[in-house]
Amino acid sequence: MSIVKYRPDIDGLRALAVMSVLVFHVNPGLLPGGFLGVDIFFVISGYLISLILFREQAEGAFSFAGFYGRRVRRLFPALMLVLAASLMFGFFALFANEYERLGKHAAAAIVFILNFQLLGEAGYFDAVSYSKPLLHLWSLSVEEQFYLLWPILLLASRRFRCNPGWVIAACAALSLLYGLHLGRISPDKLYYHSLPRFWELLSGVAIAWMHQKNGTNWLPSKLHPARARDALSLAGLALTASALLAFNKTLPHPGLATLWPIMGAVMLMASGPGAVVNRMLSWRPLVWIGLISYPLYLWHWPILSYARIAESGSPAPWVLWLGAVLAIVLAWATYAGVELPLRRAAGNGQGKRRVTVFLCCAMGALLAAALAVVLGKGMPERPALQYFKKNEGQMVREARQDASCLALFAGKVAPVYCRQNHAGERMIAVVGDSHAHVLFSGISELAAQQGYGTLLLANSGCPPFIGAVTGRTPAEHAQCAQSIETIVEALRQDKRIASVVLASRGPQYLNGLGFGPVEANYNFPPIAARSSPAGGAPASPEQVFTEGLVNTAAQLHERGMRVSYLLQVPELGVSARDCLGRPLTLSQQADRCRVPYDIYRGRMQPYRAQIASLAAKAPYLHIIDVEPALCSAGGCSGLIDGQLMYADDNHLSVAGSRRVAPLVVKTALPAGGQ
């Protein structure tokens, strides 16, 4: 076995990885693939940790207690500081549900299952990622889950005389293949799932296996050693740098495209410390950043997250860059003031045991504190939240379903949103997606006053447009198509329905983009045709949307129903609660809850033009425009007469529903309400 010495170039590569992540989180436009720094960290971690494993197991000196004791002493000091600081700051800066979520994330991070906790939430590029100060700790969970399994598997391979190289290759292939499978059937789960990430760590393990056997300068004997190492390192730098500059969130990740940056990192590490690029990576400033890379990674995201939270998602650029500098300062202080002293205190075997026990006990106390936040429901009685309590009820969305509506689907799968009010001989049906759901309360109250009942039938993220589907996978397309059929068939068979109001979030279905700071990273496919013509080009989202709306409206009109379509209500773009002011802010933004009219019209213009073109195709389709109820010449406001018009960044609140209901009911009901 070869003895592999400390490699300063590895710390330089760490610096490249952590600074890429930092720049990406400050301004994604500067480095679109900067998030790949995490993947580079996985390769480095697999390499360094496995070097120790291979050596100890070959010498017969390996023990699980020693291995996991090292992990505790390496990870816990900085992690405890960041978790404690995040929980304490959150006490003053977060609303109750946000603080409760922070407690859940902290507890999950402590026991290294945060990635699984996040699987049940939205993805890495979701609408509210910036509001999760501990989001970045998912990567630690993936690493520790790997190191829970890998030493056992490596020991088993030695016991049964399996070549570790073949074990590494087989496990990496299975991990990559599972990731490709998961990306097809459930892409939202791909980013945080452990198994599709293990091949990245195993890429580093493979290099460690070769270097442990043959030394860090090993290359096939037919190659000229120096030239081959230089060429390999230059190719590795080209792959890594180009990936950081050109990779983006639209590429399936992790997946085959991830081989691009991973192979770049592997080439740099395989080329050895004497290669030309690796000598550059050994530059002292880079090595210094590499030495503090772990605490820097831990500190940077909570700081940037809280800055964005405090400013409703739109802090000034200088605030974020100042936060990045603060993260570097705190990382250095953590390294010099906490990590190094604890390493010195550990010293011999007895000292290591004492430090390990102390860290485990301290982390246990922190776990108890995080669970107390969760059990306390985010501590809503905190002084910082007293101003907010009287308005909190305005943001509660009403129930999705009720027994009266579900009874109409006995033995069948009911729509996601299914409610009925004041059932009688004459009914208004409110049909669509979640934006139809939030209209129900206001419409049902006003319709009842005019002798009409109201029936809500709606899907989630799937408008009931015949011939159209939404989703990321074939399974989601099929589910959407089935949901549309369920609603349309229910409408056809219900003879009570005199009028149908169709409502959906139109702009998002046309371009796949969200709106405002909350949805800056929203990425969901636009609406698509259920089936494409053989050999022909697929229809555009605009064409699919228009034809689907007309198809549904025509079928309902033929059944004698009055059909109306509600133009998308103005989108707010920030969390509704921010309209009332954050518990802790960096600046006073009086207009944080108002969307300037030119921005609103810019977002809506293509969509409104598409709907206007329907006049000739479907003259029986009545268009409802509620803009006058929510907008003025200055813009569209989420707070009117002291009441919140929205429950979140784009769905109306109960008060908002009541405000627009008169415009809806006036158009939806036949003349004179008869």
XYZ file of C-alpha atoms in Angstrom, residues 338-649:
312
model
C -13.198 26.502 17.543
C -12.022 23.757 15.201
C -8.263 24.044 15.748
C -8.479 24.352 19.565
C -10.718 21.282 19.719
C -8.297 19.313 17.564
C -5.475 20.227 19.913
C -7.623 19.379 22.931
C -8.415 15.969 21.471
C -4.728 15.048 21.417
C -4.332 11.417 22.444
C -6.908 8.640 22.635
C -8.346 9.698 25.990
C -8.674 13.305 24.852
C -10.405 12.236 21.645
C -12.981 10.274 23.623
C -13.671 13.208 25.953
C -14.086 15.665 23.073
C -16.319 13.225 21.188
C -18.575 12.634 24.204
C -18.772 16.384 24.878
C -19.730 17.154 21.280
C -22.369 14.427 21.208
C -23.919 15.684 24.452
C -23.907 19.282 23.215
C -25.505 18.245 19.940
C -28.114 16.292 21.901
C -29.000 19.447 23.814
C -29.298 21.340 20.542
C -31.576 18.609 19.199
C -33.797 19.040 22.251
C -33.945 22.798 21.613
C -34.921 22.249 17.964
C -37.649 19.802 18.962
C -38.937 22.304 21.532
C -39.406 24.813 18.707
C -41.325 22.206 16.716
C -43.499 21.121 19.649
C -44.150 24.781 20.433
C -45.511 25.288 16.882
C -42.883 27.925 16.171
C -43.604 29.821 19.408
C -46.331 32.120 18.065
C -46.467 34.059 21.345
C -43.044 35.593 20.777
C -43.075 39.392 21.265
C -41.849 39.879 17.691
C -45.110 38.420 16.351
C -47.736 40.183 18.421
C -48.423 42.796 15.734
C -49.101 40.017 13.266
C -51.518 37.819 15.195
C -54.656 39.835 14.519
C -54.156 39.470 10.748
C -52.931 35.873 10.657
C -56.372 34.431 10.015
C -56.637 36.292 6.714
C -54.061 34.019 5.087
C -55.698 30.698 5.911
C -56.878 28.822 2.826
C -60.269 27.149 3.260
C -60.754 23.378 3.248
C -60.170 21.555 -0.026
C -63.118 19.173 0.218
C -66.386 18.673 2.079
C -68.700 15.729 2.577
C -71.496 17.226 0.462
C -69.321 17.362 -2.641
C -67.550 14.060 -2.027
C -70.953 12.357 -1.911
C -71.341 13.229 -5.605
C -68.323 11.017 -6.353
C -69.243 7.996 -4.250
C -67.028 5.111 -5.302
C -64.966 7.380 -7.555
C -61.900 9.554 -7.147
C -63.067 13.095 -6.440
C -61.194 16.175 -7.681
C -58.520 17.596 -5.395
C -60.779 20.573 -4.690
C -64.380 19.478 -4.205
C -66.887 21.592 -2.259
C -70.595 22.377 -2.437
C -72.618 25.135 -0.837
C -76.357 25.846 -0.736
C -77.134 22.899 -3.030
C -80.356 23.376 -4.970
C -81.963 23.317 -8.394
C -79.769 26.106 -9.753
C -75.991 25.940 -9.337
C -72.881 27.853 -10.362
C -69.873 25.589 -10.928
C -66.448 27.067 -10.184
C -63.988 24.980 -12.167
C -60.234 25.119 -12.705
C -57.098 24.723 -10.638
C -56.150 26.015 -7.174
C -57.088 29.532 -8.295
C -60.668 28.338 -8.661
C -60.518 26.940 -5.141
C -59.749 30.307 -3.564
C -62.669 31.927 -5.400
C -65.203 29.569 -3.851
C -65.788 31.342 -0.539
C -66.666 34.744 -2.017
C -68.670 33.409 -4.960
C -70.643 30.901 -2.886
C -71.671 33.566 -0.353
C -72.848 36.020 -3.008
C -74.489 33.378 -5.202
C -76.500 32.093 -2.243
C -77.942 35.570 -1.759
C -79.300 35.356 -5.316
C -80.739 31.865 -4.917
C -77.895 29.871 -6.463
C -75.825 27.085 -4.981
C -72.124 26.771 -5.779
C -70.128 23.683 -6.726
C -66.312 23.691 -6.720
C -64.515 21.158 -8.918
C -60.816 21.823 -9.410
C -57.443 20.149 -9.778
C -54.047 21.222 -8.501
C -51.824 22.648 -11.235
C -53.975 21.079 -13.967
C -56.647 23.260 -15.598
C -59.686 21.353 -16.931
C -58.932 22.067 -20.576
C -59.854 19.148 -22.809
C -56.889 17.916 -24.854
C -54.290 19.619 -22.632
C -52.096 18.269 -19.836
C -49.496 19.552 -17.385
C -46.688 17.821 -15.539
C -43.071 16.718 -15.832
C -43.510 13.015 -16.485
C -45.811 10.800 -18.558
C -47.392 9.585 -15.314
C -48.223 13.162 -14.282
C -49.629 13.843 -17.755
C -51.871 10.789 -17.476
C -53.035 11.783 -14.003
C -53.863 15.305 -15.200
C -55.793 13.968 -18.203
C -57.807 11.662 -15.965
C -58.572 14.524 -13.564
C -59.833 16.672 -16.438
C -62.116 13.885 -17.630
C -63.491 13.431 -14.111
C -64.467 17.088 -13.807
C -65.875 17.503 -17.321
C -67.945 14.334 -17.006
C -69.302 15.456 -13.631
C -70.370 18.766 -15.178
C -72.058 17.042 -18.123
C -74.143 14.832 -15.833
C -75.169 17.485 -13.302
C -78.395 19.021 -14.624
C -78.494 21.572 -11.813
C -75.638 23.610 -13.243
C -76.735 26.740 -15.026
C -73.404 28.520 -15.158
C -69.730 27.535 -15.152
C -66.845 29.829 -14.178
C -63.463 28.597 -15.421
C -60.425 29.936 -13.561
C -56.750 29.087 -13.895
C -53.300 30.574 -13.507
C -52.872 31.432 -17.159
C -49.425 33.074 -17.518
C -47.608 30.234 -15.770
C -49.170 27.638 -18.062
C -48.031 29.579 -21.127
C -44.391 30.151 -20.238
C -43.657 27.849 -17.295
C -42.339 30.776 -15.255
C -43.346 32.043 -11.845
C -43.553 35.661 -10.783
C -41.650 37.845 -8.348
C -38.879 37.131 -5.818
C -40.722 34.208 -4.246
C -40.814 32.380 -7.576
C -37.574 33.632 -9.080
C -36.332 30.057 -9.525
C -39.658 28.482 -10.421
C -39.234 25.959 -13.195
C -42.202 23.910 -14.388
C -43.049 22.829 -17.954
C -45.735 24.875 -19.745
C -49.025 23.315 -20.714
C -48.795 20.663 -23.445
C -51.061 18.716 -25.764
C -52.255 15.368 -24.508
C -51.155 13.794 -27.784
C -49.015 15.194 -30.589
C -49.710 14.595 -34.287
C -47.606 11.793 -35.765
C -44.540 13.241 -37.432
C -45.664 16.801 -36.837
C -44.226 19.522 -34.646
C -45.770 19.727 -31.175
C -48.284 22.503 -30.653
C -47.134 25.607 -28.812
C -48.308 26.206 -25.222
C -50.355 29.158 -26.483
C -52.139 26.980 -29.014
C -52.718 24.166 -26.509
C -54.057 26.578 -23.889
C -56.440 28.296 -26.302
C -57.737 25.125 -27.926
C -58.125 23.374 -24.587
C -60.116 26.258 -23.112
C -62.331 26.451 -26.213
C -62.868 22.671 -26.229
C -64.085 22.675 -22.642
C -66.192 25.803 -23.039
C -67.808 24.490 -26.243
C -68.843 21.202 -24.676
C -70.365 22.925 -21.664
C -72.074 25.532 -23.845
C -73.652 22.758 -25.930
C -75.158 21.413 -22.705
C -76.944 24.722 -22.204
C -74.618 26.157 -19.592
C -73.485 29.776 -19.480
C -69.667 29.636 -19.600
C -67.326 32.327 -18.296
C -63.561 32.511 -18.007
C -61.879 34.498 -15.242
C -58.703 36.242 -16.330
C -55.816 35.502 -13.976
C -55.895 37.757 -10.931
C -52.782 39.922 -10.513
C -49.913 37.976 -8.951
C -48.303 39.456 -5.873
C -44.808 38.000 -6.194
C -44.019 38.148 -2.460
C -45.375 36.271 0.522
C -48.690 37.768 1.603
C -47.548 38.049 5.204
C -44.753 40.355 4.087
C -47.461 42.899 3.282
C -47.838 43.319 7.036
C -44.086 43.725 7.569
C -41.485 41.170 8.630
C -40.673 40.632 12.328
C -37.138 41.815 11.520
C -36.248 43.927 8.490
C -33.130 45.622 7.174
C -35.016 48.491 5.569
C -38.513 49.923 5.482
C -40.152 49.104 2.163
C -43.483 50.864 2.045
C -44.325 49.421 -1.367
C -43.275 45.818 -0.747
C -46.887 44.706 -1.236
C -47.612 46.649 -4.423
C -46.768 45.457 -7.944
C -46.076 48.420 -10.258
C -48.627 48.521 -13.037
C -46.079 48.308 -15.859
C -44.562 45.136 -14.354
C -48.014 43.622 -13.907
C -49.024 44.416 -17.494
C -45.702 43.140 -18.830
C -46.332 39.800 -17.168
C -49.965 39.595 -18.283
C -49.844 41.103 -21.790
C -49.067 37.933 -23.823
C -51.628 35.969 -21.850
C -54.318 38.635 -22.158
C -53.670 38.903 -25.895
C -54.147 35.155 -26.176
C -57.497 35.324 -24.375
C -58.607 38.329 -26.472
C -58.128 36.226 -29.611
C -60.890 33.890 -28.390
C -63.654 36.390 -29.142
C -64.052 35.140 -32.701
C -63.569 31.459 -31.900
C -65.890 31.291 -28.922
C -68.319 34.238 -28.800
C -70.338 32.373 -26.151
C -67.380 32.517 -23.719
C -67.794 35.460 -21.322
C -64.517 36.968 -20.108
C -64.341 38.228 -16.510
C -61.682 40.794 -15.659
C -61.193 41.547 -11.943
C -58.264 43.906 -12.450
C -60.345 46.962 -11.450
C -60.992 45.407 -8.029
C -57.302 44.965 -7.227
C -55.380 47.508 -9.307
C -55.189 51.238 -9.867
C -53.002 53.443 -12.018
C -50.160 53.056 -9.506
C -50.193 49.282 -9.451
C -51.861 46.225 -7.964
C -51.956 45.965 -4.196
C -52.101 42.997 -1.870
C -53.305 45.101 1.046
C -56.494 47.130 0.570
C -58.341 48.924 3.364
C -56.220 47.095 5.924
C -57.195 43.660 4.603
C -54.962 41.149 2.872
C -56.203 40.319 -0.594
C -53.905 37.292 -0.892
C -53.269 34.131 1.100
C -49.806 33.727 -0.431
C -47.902 35.171 -3.386
